[in-house]
Short mmCIF file of C-alpha atoms in Angstrom, two decimals:
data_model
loop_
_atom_site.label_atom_id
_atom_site.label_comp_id
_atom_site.label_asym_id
_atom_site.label_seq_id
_atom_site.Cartn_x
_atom_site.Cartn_y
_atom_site.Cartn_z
CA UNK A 118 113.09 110.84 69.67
CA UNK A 119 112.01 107.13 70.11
CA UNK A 120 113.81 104.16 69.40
CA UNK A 121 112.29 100.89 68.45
CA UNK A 122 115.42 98.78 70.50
CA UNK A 123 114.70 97.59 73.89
CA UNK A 124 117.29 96.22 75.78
CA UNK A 125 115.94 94.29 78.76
CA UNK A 126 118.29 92.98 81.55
CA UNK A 127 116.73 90.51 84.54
CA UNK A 128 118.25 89.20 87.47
CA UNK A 129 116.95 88.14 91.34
CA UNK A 130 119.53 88.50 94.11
CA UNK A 131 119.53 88.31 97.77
CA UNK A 132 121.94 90.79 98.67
CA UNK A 133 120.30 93.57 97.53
CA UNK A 134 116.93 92.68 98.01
CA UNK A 135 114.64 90.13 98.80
CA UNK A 136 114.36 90.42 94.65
CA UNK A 137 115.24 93.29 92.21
CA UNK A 138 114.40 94.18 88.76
CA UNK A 139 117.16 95.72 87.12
CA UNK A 140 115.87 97.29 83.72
CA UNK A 141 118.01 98.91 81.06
CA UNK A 142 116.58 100.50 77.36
CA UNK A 143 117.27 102.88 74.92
CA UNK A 144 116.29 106.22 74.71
CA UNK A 145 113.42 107.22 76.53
CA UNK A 146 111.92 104.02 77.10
CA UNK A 147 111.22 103.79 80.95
CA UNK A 148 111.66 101.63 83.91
CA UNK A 149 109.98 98.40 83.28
CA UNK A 150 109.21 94.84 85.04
CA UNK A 151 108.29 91.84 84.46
CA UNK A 152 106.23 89.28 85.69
CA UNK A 153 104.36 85.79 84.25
CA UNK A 154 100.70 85.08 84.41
CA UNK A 155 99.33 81.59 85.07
CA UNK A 156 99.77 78.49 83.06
CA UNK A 157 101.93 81.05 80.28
CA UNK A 158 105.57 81.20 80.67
CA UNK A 159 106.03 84.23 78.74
CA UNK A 160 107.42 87.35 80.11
CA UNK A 161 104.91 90.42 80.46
CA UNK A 162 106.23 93.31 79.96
CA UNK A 163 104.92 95.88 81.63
CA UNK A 164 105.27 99.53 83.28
CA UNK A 165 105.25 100.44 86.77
CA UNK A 166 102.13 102.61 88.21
CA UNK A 167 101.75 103.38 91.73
CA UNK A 168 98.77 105.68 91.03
CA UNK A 169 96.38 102.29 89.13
CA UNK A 170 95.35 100.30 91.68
CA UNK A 171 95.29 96.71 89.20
CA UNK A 172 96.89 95.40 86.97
CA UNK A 173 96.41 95.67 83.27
CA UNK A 174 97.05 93.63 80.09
CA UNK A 175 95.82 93.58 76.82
CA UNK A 176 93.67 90.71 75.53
CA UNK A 177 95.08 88.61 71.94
CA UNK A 178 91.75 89.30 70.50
CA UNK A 179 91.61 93.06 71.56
CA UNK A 180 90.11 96.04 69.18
CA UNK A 181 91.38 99.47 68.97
CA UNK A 182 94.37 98.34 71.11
CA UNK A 183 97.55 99.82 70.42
CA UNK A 184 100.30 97.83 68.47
CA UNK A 185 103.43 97.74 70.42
CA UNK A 186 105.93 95.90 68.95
CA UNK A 187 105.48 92.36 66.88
CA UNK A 188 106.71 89.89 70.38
CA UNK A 189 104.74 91.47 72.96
CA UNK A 190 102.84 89.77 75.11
CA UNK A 191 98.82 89.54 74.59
CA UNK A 192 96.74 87.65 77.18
CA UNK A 193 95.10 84.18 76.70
CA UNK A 194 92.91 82.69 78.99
CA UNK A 195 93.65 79.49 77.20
CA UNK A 196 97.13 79.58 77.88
CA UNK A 197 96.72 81.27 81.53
CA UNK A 198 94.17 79.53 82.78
CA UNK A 199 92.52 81.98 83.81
CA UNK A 200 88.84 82.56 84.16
CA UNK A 201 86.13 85.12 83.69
CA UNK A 202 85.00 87.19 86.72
CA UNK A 203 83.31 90.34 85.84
CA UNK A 204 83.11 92.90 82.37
CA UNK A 205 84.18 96.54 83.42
CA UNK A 206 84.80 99.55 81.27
CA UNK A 207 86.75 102.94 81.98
CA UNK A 208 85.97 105.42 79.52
CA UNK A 209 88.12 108.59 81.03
CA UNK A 210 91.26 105.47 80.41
CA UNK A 211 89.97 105.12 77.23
CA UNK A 212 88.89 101.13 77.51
CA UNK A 213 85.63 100.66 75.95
CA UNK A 214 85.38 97.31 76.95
CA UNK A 215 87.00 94.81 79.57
CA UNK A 216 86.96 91.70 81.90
CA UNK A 217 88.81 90.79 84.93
CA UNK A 218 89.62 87.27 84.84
CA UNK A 219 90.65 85.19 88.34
CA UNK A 220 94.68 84.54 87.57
CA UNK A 221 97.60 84.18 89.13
CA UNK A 222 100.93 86.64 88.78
CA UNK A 223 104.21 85.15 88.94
CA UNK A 224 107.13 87.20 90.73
CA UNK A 225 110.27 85.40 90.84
CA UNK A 226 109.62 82.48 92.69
CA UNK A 227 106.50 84.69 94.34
CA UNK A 228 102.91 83.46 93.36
CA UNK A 229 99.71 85.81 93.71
CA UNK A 230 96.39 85.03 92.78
CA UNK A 231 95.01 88.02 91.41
CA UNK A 232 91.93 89.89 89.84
CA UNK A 233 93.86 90.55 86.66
CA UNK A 234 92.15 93.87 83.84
CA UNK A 235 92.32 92.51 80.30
CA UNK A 236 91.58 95.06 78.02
CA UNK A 237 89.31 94.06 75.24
CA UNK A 238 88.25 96.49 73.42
CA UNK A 239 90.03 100.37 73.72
CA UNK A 240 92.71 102.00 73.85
CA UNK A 241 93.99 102.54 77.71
CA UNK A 242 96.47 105.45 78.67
CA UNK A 243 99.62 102.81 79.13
CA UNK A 244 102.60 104.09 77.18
CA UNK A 245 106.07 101.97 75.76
CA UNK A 246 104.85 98.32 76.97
CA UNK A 247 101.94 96.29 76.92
CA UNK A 248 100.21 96.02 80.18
CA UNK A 249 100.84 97.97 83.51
CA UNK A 250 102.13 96.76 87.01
CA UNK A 251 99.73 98.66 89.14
CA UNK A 252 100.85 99.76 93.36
CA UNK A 253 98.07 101.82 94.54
CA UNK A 254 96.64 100.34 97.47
CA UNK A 255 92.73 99.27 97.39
CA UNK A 256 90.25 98.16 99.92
CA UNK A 257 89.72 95.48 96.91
CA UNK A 258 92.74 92.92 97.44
CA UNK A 259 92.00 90.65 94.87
CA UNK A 260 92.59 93.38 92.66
CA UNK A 261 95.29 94.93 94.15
CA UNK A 262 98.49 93.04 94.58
CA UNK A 263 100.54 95.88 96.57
CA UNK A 264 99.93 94.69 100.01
CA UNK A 265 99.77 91.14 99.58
CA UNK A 266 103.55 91.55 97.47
CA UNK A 267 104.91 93.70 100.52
CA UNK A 268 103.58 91.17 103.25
CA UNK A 269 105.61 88.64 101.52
CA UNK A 270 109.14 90.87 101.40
CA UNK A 271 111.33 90.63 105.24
CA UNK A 272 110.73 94.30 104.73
CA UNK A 273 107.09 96.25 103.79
CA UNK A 274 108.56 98.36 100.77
CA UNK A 275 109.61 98.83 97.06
CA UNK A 276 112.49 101.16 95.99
CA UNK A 277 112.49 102.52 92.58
CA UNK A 278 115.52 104.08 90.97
CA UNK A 279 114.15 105.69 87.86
CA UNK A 280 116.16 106.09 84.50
CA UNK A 281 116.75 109.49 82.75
CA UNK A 282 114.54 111.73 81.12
CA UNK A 283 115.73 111.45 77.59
CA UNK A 284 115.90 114.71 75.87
CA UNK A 285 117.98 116.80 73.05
CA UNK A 286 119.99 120.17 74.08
CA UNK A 287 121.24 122.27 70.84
CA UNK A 288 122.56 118.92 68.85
CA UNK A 289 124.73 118.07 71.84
CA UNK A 290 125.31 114.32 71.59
CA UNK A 291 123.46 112.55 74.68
CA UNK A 292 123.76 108.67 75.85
CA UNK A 293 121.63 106.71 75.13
CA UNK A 294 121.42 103.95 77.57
CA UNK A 295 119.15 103.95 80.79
CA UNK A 296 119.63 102.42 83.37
CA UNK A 297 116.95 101.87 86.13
CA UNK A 298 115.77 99.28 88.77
CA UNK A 299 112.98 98.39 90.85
CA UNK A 300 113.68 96.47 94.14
CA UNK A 301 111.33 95.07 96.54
CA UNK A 302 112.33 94.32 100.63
CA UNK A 303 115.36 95.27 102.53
CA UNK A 304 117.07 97.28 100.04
CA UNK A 305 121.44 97.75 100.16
CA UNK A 306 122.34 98.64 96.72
CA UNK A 307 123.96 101.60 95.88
CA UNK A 308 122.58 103.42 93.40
CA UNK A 309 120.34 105.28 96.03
CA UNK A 310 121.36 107.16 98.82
CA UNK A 311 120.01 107.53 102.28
CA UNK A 312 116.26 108.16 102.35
CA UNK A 313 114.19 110.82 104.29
CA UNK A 314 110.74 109.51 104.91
CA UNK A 315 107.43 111.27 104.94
CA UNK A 316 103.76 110.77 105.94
CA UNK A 317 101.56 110.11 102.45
CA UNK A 318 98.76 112.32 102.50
CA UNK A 319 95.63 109.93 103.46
CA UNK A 320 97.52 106.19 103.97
CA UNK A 321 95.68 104.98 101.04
CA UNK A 322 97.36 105.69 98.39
CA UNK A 323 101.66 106.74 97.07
CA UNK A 324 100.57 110.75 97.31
CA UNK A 325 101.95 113.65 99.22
CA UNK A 326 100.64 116.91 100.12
CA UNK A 327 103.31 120.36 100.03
CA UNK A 328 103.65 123.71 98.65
CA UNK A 329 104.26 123.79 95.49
CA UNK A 330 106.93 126.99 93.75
CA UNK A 331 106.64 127.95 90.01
CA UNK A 332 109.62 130.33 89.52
CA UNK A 333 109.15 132.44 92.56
CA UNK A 334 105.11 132.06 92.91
CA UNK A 335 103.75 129.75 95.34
CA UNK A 336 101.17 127.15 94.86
CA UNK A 337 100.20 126.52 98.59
CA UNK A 338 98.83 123.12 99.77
CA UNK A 339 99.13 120.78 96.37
CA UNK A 340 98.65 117.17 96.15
CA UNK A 341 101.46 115.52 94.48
CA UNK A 342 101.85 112.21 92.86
CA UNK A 343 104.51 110.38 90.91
CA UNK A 344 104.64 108.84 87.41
CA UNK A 345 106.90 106.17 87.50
CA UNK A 346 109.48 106.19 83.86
CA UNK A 347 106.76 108.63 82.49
CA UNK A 348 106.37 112.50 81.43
CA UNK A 349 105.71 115.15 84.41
CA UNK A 350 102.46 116.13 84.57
CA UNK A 351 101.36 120.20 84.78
CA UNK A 352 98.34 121.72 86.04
CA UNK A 353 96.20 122.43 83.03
CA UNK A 354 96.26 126.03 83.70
CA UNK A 355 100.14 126.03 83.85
CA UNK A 356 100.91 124.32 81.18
CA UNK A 357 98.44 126.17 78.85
CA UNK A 358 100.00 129.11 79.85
CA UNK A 359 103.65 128.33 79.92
CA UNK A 360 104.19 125.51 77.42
CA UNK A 361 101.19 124.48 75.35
CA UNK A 362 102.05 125.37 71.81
CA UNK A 363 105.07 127.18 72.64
CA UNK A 364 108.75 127.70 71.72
CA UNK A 365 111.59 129.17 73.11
CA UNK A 366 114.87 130.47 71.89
CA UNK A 367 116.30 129.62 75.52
CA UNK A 368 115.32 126.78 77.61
CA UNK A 369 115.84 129.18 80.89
CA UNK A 370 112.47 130.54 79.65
CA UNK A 371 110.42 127.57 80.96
CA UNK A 372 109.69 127.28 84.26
CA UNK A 373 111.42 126.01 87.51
CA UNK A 374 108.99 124.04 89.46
CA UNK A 375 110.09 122.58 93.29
CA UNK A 376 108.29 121.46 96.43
CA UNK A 377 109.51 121.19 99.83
CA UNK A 378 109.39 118.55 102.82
CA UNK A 379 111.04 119.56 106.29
CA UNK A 380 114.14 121.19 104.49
CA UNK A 381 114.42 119.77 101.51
CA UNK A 382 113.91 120.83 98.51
CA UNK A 383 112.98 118.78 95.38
CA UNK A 384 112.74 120.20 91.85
CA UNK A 385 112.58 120.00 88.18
CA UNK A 386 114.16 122.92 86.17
CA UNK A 387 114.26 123.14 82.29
CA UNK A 388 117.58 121.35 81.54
CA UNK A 389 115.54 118.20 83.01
CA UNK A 390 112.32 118.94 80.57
CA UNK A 391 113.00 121.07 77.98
CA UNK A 392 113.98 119.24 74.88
CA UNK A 393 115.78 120.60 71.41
CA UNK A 394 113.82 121.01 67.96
CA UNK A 395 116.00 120.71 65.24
CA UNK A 396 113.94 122.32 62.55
CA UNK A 397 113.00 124.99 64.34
CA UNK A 398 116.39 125.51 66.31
CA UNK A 399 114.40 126.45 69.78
CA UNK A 400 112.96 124.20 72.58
CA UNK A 401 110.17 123.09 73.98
CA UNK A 402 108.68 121.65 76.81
CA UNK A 403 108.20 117.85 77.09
CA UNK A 404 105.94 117.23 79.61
CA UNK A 405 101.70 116.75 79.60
CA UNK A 406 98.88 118.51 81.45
CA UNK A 407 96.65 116.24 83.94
CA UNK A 408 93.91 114.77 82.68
CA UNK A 409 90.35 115.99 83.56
CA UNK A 410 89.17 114.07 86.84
CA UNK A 411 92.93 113.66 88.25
CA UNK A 412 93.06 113.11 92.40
CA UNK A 413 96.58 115.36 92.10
CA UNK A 414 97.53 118.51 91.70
CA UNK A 415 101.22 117.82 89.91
CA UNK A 416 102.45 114.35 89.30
CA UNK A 417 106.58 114.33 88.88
CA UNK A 418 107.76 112.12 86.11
CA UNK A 419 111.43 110.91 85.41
CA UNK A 420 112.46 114.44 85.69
CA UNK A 421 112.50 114.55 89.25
CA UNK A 422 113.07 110.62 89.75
CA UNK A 423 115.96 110.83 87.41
CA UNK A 424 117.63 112.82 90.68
CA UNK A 425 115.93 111.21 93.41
CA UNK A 426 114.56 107.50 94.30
CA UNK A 427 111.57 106.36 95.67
CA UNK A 428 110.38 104.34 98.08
CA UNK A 429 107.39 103.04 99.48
CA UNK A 430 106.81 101.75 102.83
CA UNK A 431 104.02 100.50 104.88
CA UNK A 432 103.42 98.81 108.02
CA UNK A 433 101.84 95.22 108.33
CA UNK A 434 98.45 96.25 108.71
CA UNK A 435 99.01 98.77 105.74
CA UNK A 436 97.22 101.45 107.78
CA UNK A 437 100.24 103.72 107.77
CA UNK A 438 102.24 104.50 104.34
CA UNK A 439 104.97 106.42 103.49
CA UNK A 440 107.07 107.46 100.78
CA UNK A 441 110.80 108.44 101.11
CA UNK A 442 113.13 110.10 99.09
CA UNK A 443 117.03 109.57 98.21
CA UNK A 444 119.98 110.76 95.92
CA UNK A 445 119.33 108.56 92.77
CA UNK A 446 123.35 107.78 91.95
CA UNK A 447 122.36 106.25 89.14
CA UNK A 448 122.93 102.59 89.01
CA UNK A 449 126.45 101.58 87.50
CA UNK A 450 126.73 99.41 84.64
CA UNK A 451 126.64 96.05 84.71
CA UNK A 452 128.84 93.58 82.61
CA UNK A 453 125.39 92.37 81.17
CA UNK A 454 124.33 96.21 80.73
CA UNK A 455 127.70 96.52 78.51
CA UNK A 456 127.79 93.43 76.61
CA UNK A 457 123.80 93.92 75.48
CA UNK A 458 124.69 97.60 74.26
CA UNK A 459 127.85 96.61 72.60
CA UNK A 460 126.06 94.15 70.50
CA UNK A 461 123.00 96.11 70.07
CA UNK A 462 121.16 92.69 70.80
CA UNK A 463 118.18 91.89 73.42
CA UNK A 464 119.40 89.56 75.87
CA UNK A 465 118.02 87.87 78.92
CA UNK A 466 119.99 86.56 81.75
CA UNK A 467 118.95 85.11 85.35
CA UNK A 468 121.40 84.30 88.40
CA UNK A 469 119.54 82.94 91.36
CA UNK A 470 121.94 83.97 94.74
CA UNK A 471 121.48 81.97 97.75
CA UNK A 472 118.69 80.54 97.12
CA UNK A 473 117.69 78.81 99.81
CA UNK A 474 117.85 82.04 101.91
CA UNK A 475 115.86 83.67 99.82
CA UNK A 476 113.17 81.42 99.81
CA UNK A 477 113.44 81.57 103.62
CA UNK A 478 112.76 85.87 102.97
CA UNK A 479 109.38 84.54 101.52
CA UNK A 480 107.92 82.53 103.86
#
């Protein structure tokens, strides 16, 4: 089930972090950020990717692009002032045709200038909003904003608290807020708990390597990524032969899936994936396979990150990168959060803490 309401809530603070994102949509609609490009002082919507290593819009003029809804953004060079660097295509992400245009992207008070992908012709694998923050590092920095953003933070890392997977158990009524955020430096909020760090699996890019369990057989030595506010993603094998075109009368009939770091153990089970069909009174799986050509063996979606936050770390020299893991508590309502839902309106609203400190974080 989709809904066409989103329900976006922005504010920057400097007790939490050197700035946070604090997002907050109905249904299934995931984690999202914005930022402003150039010369435009419109809000991009977009998703957060630590697997894409640039960031992606959609041109005004673009064919075959998908039609979100009727206010999102579409980029203008006009109105950026940006300029024309370089075509580029990606067929397996379904863009047919593309430029990346010299720009700059706005965070909060934060400028960056940026090889910016504008889509102009295709239609790219972005889901919910129109363009896509990406975090993977790249030996291309003018592409990739990641370590140029976490140079600027008093602290080298971004902590994501991911939303809930929305799905439907046996007509049980569900909420239908969601509730997510997206910090970046020194982070002392609560809606995560403490976080266990551990080595990524080549220091160039947000992946780990660990055994992976299905039920009770073992997957030894799997690369695993994360899809930030999206769908897990099965090995094509496994999900052809556990959920591809199949029901169940019981969701304990789809599979448990968990991998393992030191002593802990992370998993999804089917209460976080499995979703209700009315019409046919039996569940299903709602996740995706990985698409041909992927660099991971699973990729965990909000069904993990619903439990657990994320974090990304790196030293100065970003030679060394690591990902951690916490309890996600969930973060608690805000008066904002409450007074949007209650009205069933979209509502923007900016409080600028201590400013002068925080400008001091930045420098």
């Amino acid at each position: 089930m989709r809904s066409s309401v989103i329900l976006p809530l922005f504010f920057i603070t400097a007790t939490n972090a050197d700035f946070a994102f604090n997002s907050n949509t109905e249904f299934s609609y995931p984690l999202y950020f914005n930022f402003k490009i150039g010369n435009d002082n419109s809000d991009v919507k977009v998703q957060v990717d630590t697997n894409r290593p640039y960031t992606l819009v959609l041109h005004e003029e673009c064919f075959h692009c998908p039609m979100y809804f009727k206010d999102n953004y579409r980029y203008s060079e006009k109105k950026t002032g940006g300029s024309f660097v370089e075509n580029f295509t990606s067929p397996s992400d379904g863009i047919r045709e593309g430029a990346f245009y010299s720009d700059k992207l706005k965070f909060s008070t934060l400028s960056l200038d940026v090889k910016l992908a504008v889509v102009s012709n295709g239609y790219p694998s972005i889901d919910y909003y129109p363009g896509v923050l990406g975090l993977k590092p790249s030996t291309d920095d003018e592409k990739s904003v990641v370590k140029r953003l976490m140079n600027e933070l008093s602290e080298q890392q971004i902590v994501i608290q991911d939303g809930r997977h929305y799905v439907l158990k046996d007509f049980r009524r569900v909420r239908d807020d969601n509730l997510a955020s997206i910090s970046f430096g020194k982070y002392e909020g609560d809606a995560c708990g403490n976080f266990t760090f551990t080595k990524t699996l080549d220091n160039s890019s947000w992946r780990i390597r660990a055994d992976v369990t299905v039920d009770s057989k073992l997957r030894p030595n799997q690369t695993i990524a994360f899809n930030v506010g999206g769908e897990t993603l099965f090995p094509k094998d496994l999900f052809r032969d556990r959920i591809d075109n199949k029901t169940f009368a019981k969701q304990s009939e789809l599979p448990t899936i968990s991998f393992k770091i030191d002593d802990q153990v992370y998993q999804i089970t089917p209460e976080d994936y499995a979703t209700f069909v009315d019409d046919l009174v039996k569940y299903k799986g709602d996740v995706r396979h990985i698409p041909d050509g992927s660099d991971a063996d699973f990729v965990f979606g909000t069904d993990l990150l619903q439990h657990h936050c994320l974090a990304l770390t790196a030293n100065k020299d970003f030679t060394e990168l690591r990902i951690g893991f916490a309890p996600n508590y969930g973060r608690k309502p805000l008066a904002r959060d409450l007074g949007v839902l209650d009205k069933g309106a979209t509502a923007y609203s900016l409080s600028v803490i201590m400013a002068g400190v925080f400008m001091a974080l930045l420098r």
